Tab-separated table of C-alpha atoms in Angstrom:
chain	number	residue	atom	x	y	z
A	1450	UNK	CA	-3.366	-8.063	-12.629
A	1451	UNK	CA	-4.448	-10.027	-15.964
A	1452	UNK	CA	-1.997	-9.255	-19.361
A	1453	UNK	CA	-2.642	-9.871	-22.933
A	1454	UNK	CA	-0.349	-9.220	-25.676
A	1455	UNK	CA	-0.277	-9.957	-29.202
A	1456	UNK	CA	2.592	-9.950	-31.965
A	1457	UNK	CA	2.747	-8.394	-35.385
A	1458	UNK	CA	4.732	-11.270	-38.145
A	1459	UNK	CA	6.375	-11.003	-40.877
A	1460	UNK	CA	10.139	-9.542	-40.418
A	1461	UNK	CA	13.260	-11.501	-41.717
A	1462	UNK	CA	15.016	-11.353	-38.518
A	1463	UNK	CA	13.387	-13.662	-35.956
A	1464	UNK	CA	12.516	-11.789	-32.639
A	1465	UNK	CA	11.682	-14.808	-29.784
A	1466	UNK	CA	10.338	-12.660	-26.479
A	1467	UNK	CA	10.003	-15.805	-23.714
A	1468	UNK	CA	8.246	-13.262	-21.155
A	1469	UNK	CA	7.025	-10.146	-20.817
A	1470	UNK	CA	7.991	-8.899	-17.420
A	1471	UNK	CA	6.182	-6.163	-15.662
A	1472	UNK	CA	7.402	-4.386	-12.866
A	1473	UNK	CA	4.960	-2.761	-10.040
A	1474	UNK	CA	5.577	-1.956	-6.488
A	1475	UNK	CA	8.650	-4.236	-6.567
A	1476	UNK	CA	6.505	-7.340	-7.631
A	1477	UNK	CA	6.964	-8.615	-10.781
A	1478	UNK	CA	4.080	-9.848	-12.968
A	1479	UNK	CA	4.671	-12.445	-15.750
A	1480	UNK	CA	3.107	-11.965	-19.074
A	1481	UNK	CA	4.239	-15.321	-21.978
A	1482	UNK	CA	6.138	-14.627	-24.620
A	1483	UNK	CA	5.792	-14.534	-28.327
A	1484	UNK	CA	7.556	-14.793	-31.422
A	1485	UNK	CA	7.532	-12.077	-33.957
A	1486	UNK	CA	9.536	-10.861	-37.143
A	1487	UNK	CA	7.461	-7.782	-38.073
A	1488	UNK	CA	9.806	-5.354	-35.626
A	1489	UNK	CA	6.916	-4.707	-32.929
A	1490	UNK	CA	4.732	-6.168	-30.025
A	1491	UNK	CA	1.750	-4.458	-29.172
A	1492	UNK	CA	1.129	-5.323	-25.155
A	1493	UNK	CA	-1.522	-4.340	-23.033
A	1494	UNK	CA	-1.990	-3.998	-19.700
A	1495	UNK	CA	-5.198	-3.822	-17.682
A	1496	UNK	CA	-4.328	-2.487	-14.334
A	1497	UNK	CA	-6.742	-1.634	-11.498
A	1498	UNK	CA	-6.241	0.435	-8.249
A	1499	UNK	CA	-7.640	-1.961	-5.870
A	1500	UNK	CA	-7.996	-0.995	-2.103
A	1501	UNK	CA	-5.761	-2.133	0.711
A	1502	UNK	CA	-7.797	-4.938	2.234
A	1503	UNK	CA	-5.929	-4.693	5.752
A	1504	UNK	CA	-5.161	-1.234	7.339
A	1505	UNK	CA	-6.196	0.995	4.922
A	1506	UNK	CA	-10.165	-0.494	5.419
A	1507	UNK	CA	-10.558	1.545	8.563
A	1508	UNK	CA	-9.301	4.750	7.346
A	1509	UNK	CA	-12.342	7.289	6.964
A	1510	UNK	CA	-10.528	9.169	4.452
A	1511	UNK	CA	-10.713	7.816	0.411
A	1512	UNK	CA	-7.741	6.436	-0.793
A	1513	UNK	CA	-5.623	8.497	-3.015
A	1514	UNK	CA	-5.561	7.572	-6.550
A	1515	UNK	CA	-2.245	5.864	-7.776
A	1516	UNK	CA	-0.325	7.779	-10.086
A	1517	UNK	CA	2.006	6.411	-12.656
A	1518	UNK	CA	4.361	8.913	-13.825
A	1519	UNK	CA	6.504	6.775	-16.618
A	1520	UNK	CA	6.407	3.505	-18.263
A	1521	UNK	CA	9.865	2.358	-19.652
A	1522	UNK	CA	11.255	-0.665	-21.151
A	1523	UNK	CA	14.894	-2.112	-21.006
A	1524	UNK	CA	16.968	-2.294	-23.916
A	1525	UNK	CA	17.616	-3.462	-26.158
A	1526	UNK	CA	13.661	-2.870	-26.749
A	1527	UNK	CA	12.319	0.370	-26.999
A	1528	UNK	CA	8.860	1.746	-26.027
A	1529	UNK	CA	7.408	3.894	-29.338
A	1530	UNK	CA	4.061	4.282	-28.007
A	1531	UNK	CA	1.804	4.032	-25.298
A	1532	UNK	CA	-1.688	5.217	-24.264
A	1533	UNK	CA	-2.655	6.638	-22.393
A	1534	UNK	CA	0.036	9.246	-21.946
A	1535	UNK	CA	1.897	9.378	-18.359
A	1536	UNK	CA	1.912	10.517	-16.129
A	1537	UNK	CA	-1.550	9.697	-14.789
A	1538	UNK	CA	-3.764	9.202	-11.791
A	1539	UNK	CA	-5.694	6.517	-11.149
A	1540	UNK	CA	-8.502	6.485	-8.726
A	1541	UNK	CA	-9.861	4.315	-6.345
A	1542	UNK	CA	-11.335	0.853	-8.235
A	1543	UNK	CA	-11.173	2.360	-11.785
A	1544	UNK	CA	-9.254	0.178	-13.887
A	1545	UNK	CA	-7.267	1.933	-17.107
A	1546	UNK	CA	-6.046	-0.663	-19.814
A	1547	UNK	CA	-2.227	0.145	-21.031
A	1548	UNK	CA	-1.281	-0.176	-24.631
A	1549	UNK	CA	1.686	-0.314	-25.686
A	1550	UNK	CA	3.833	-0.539	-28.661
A	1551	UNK	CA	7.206	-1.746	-28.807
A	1552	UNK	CA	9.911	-1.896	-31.453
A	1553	UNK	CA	11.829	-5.492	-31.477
A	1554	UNK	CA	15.835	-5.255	-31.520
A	1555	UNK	CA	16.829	-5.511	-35.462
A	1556	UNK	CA	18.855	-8.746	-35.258
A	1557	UNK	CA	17.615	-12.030	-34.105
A	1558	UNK	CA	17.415	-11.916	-30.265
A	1559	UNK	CA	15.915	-14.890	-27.961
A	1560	UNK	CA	15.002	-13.112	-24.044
A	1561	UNK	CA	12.391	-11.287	-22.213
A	1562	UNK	CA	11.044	-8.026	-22.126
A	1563	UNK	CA	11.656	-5.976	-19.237
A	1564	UNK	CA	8.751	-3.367	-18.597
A	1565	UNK	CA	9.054	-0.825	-15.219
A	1566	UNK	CA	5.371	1.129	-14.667
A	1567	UNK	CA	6.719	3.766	-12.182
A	1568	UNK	CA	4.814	5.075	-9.729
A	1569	UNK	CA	5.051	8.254	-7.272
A	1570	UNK	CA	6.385	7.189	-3.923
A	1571	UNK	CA	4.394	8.138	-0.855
A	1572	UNK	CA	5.727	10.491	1.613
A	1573	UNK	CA	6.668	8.665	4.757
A	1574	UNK	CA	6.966	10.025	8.298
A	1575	UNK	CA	9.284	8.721	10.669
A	1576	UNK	CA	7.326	7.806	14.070
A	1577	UNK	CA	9.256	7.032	17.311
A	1578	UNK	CA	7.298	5.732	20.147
A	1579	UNK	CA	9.151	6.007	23.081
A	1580	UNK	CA	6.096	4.446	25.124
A	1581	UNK	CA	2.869	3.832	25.058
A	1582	UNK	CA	0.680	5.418	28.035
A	1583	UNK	CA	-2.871	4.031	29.040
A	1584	UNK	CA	-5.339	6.981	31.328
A	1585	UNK	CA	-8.449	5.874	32.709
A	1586	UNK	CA	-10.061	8.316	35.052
A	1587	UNK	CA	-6.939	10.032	36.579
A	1588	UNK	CA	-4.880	6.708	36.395
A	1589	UNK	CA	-1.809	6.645	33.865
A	1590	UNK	CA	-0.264	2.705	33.532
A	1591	UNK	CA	2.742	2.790	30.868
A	1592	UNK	CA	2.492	-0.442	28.830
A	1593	UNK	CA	5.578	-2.607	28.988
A	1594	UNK	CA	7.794	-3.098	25.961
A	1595	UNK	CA	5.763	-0.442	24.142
A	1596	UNK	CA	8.697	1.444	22.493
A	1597	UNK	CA	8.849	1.428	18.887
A	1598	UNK	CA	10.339	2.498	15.696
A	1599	UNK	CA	7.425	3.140	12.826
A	1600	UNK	CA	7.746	4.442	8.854
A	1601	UNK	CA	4.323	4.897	8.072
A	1602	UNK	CA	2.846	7.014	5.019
A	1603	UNK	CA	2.371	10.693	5.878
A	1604	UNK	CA	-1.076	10.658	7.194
A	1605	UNK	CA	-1.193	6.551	7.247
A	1606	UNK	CA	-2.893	3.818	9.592
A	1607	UNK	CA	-0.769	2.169	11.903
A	1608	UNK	CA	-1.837	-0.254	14.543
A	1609	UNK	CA	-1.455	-0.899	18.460
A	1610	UNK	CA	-2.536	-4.149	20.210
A	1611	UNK	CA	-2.881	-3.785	23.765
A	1612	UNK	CA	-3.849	-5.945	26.980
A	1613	UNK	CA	-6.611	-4.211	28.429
A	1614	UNK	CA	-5.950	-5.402	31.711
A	1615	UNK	CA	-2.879	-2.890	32.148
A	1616	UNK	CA	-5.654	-0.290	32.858
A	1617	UNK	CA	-8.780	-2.196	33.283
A	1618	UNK	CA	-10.614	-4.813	35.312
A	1619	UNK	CA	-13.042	-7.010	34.561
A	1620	UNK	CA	-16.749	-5.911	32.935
A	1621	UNK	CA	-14.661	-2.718	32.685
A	1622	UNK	CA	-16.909	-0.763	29.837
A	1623	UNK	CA	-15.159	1.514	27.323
A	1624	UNK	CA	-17.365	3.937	25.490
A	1625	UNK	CA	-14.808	6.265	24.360
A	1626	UNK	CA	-10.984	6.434	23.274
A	1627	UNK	CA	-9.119	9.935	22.535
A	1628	UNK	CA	-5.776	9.872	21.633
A	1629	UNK	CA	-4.052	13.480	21.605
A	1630	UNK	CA	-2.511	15.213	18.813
A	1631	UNK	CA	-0.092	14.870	16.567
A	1632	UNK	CA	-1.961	11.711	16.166
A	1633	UNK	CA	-5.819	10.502	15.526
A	1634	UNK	CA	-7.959	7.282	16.527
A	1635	UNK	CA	-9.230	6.171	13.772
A	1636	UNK	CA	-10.787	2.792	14.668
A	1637	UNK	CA	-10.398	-0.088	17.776
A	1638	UNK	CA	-11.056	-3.685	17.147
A	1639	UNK	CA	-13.257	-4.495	18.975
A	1640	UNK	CA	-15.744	-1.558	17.711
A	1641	UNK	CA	-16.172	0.821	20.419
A	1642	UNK	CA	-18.223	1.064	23.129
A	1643	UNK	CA	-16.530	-2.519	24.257
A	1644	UNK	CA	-16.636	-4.604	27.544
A	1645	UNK	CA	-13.856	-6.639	28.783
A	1646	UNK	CA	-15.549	-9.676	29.168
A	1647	UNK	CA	-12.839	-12.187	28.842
A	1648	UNK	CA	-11.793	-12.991	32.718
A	1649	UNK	CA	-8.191	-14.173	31.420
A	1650	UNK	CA	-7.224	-11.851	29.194
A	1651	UNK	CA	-8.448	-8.879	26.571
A	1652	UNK	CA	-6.874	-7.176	23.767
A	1653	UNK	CA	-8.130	-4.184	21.859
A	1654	UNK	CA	-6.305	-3.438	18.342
A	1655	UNK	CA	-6.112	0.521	18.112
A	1656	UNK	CA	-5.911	1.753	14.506
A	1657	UNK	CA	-4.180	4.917	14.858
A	1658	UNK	CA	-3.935	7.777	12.035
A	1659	UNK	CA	0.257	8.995	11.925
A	1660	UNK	CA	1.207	13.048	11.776
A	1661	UNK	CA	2.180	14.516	8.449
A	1662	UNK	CA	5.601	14.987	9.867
A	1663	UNK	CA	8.250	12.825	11.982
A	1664	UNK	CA	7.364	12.502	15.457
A	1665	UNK	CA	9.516	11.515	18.395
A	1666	UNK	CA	7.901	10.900	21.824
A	1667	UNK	CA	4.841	8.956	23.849
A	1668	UNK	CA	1.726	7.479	22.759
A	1669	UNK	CA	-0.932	8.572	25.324
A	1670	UNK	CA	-4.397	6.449	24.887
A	1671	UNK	CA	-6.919	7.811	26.860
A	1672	UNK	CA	-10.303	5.601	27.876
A	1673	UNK	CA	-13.305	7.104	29.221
């Protein structure tokens, strides 16, 4: 995120902002200060809903736009104006440039500015892997340690790394994975159809789409 703000002069009482703080996702982006004595600061802030570089690049799905339901601004300042009007969504790589105005405490005040853009939580689903199973032709191996405790968005991309050699030998061939509902294979790293080629040791990353609602049970990967 990039900020720019400038200040209106002129007021009796001296105003010094030394930051403009902007709140996001937890993180906190600082914008300088200024000085001002005309009662306002006009801020702007360009913001842009970039994809998740990680997970979310195997999902086949588009991303859901962000929406900001409220900007708000600690006191003693208060927000007068701001455009464009909240709440809104933003979609995927569009960038939307914030203005706002804010009116300066009337007495001479040295401290940042505190501004909160809120956005609208995703729903999360509780997912409790109690293990995970591997089948190849007939043949079910339970991977050890595999039990696990997930909060993943409703609908999100979480991931499994697994030795292939629980279930496989050597120039084993994979062509296929299905992995039974309430859950969906979404991707494996390496792209499928893979060969276990490695003689010492070969793990596939399974990127695996969670259920709209909490789960409780086994993860069953099936290779064909």
């Amino acid at each position: 995120m990039k900020f720019s703000i400038s200040a209106l002069l002129g007021r009796k009482n001296t105003v010094k902002v030394t930051a403009v703080n902007i709140k996001l996702h937890g993180k906190i982006h600082t914008l300088p200060g200024a000085q001002s004595s005309s009662g306002f600061l006009d801020v702007e802030i360009p913001f842009t809903n970039k994809p998740n570089q990680n997970i979310l690049m195997f999902q086949a799905q588009k991303k859901k736009p962000e929406r900001i339901t409220s900007i708000e601004v600690a006191r003693p300042f208060v927000l007068v104006g701001a455009t464009p009007k909240t709440p809104i969504e933003v979609e995927e790589n569009q960038k939307v440039v914030f203005r706002l105005r804010i009116e300066l405490p009337k007495y001479s005040y040295s401290g940042p500015v505190d501004v909160e853009m809120k956005t609208e939580d995703p729903e999360m689903v509780h997912v409790e892997l109690s293990k995970t199973v591997l089948v190849r032709g007939g043949k079910s191996v339970e991977v050890e340690n595999s039990n696990a405790i997930i909060m993943v968005q409703k609908n999100g991309i979480f991931q499994q790394s697994i030795q292939m050699y629980k279930a496989l030998s050597h120039n084993d061939t994979v062509r296929r994975v299905l992995v039974p509902d309430p859950f969906k294979l979404v991707s494996t790293d390496p792209k499928l159809p893979f060969t276990v080629s490695d003689e010492n040791s070969y793990i596939v990353a399974f990127y695996i789409q969670a259920p709209d609602h909490n789960y409780a049970g086994p993860l069953t990967i099936e290779l064909e």
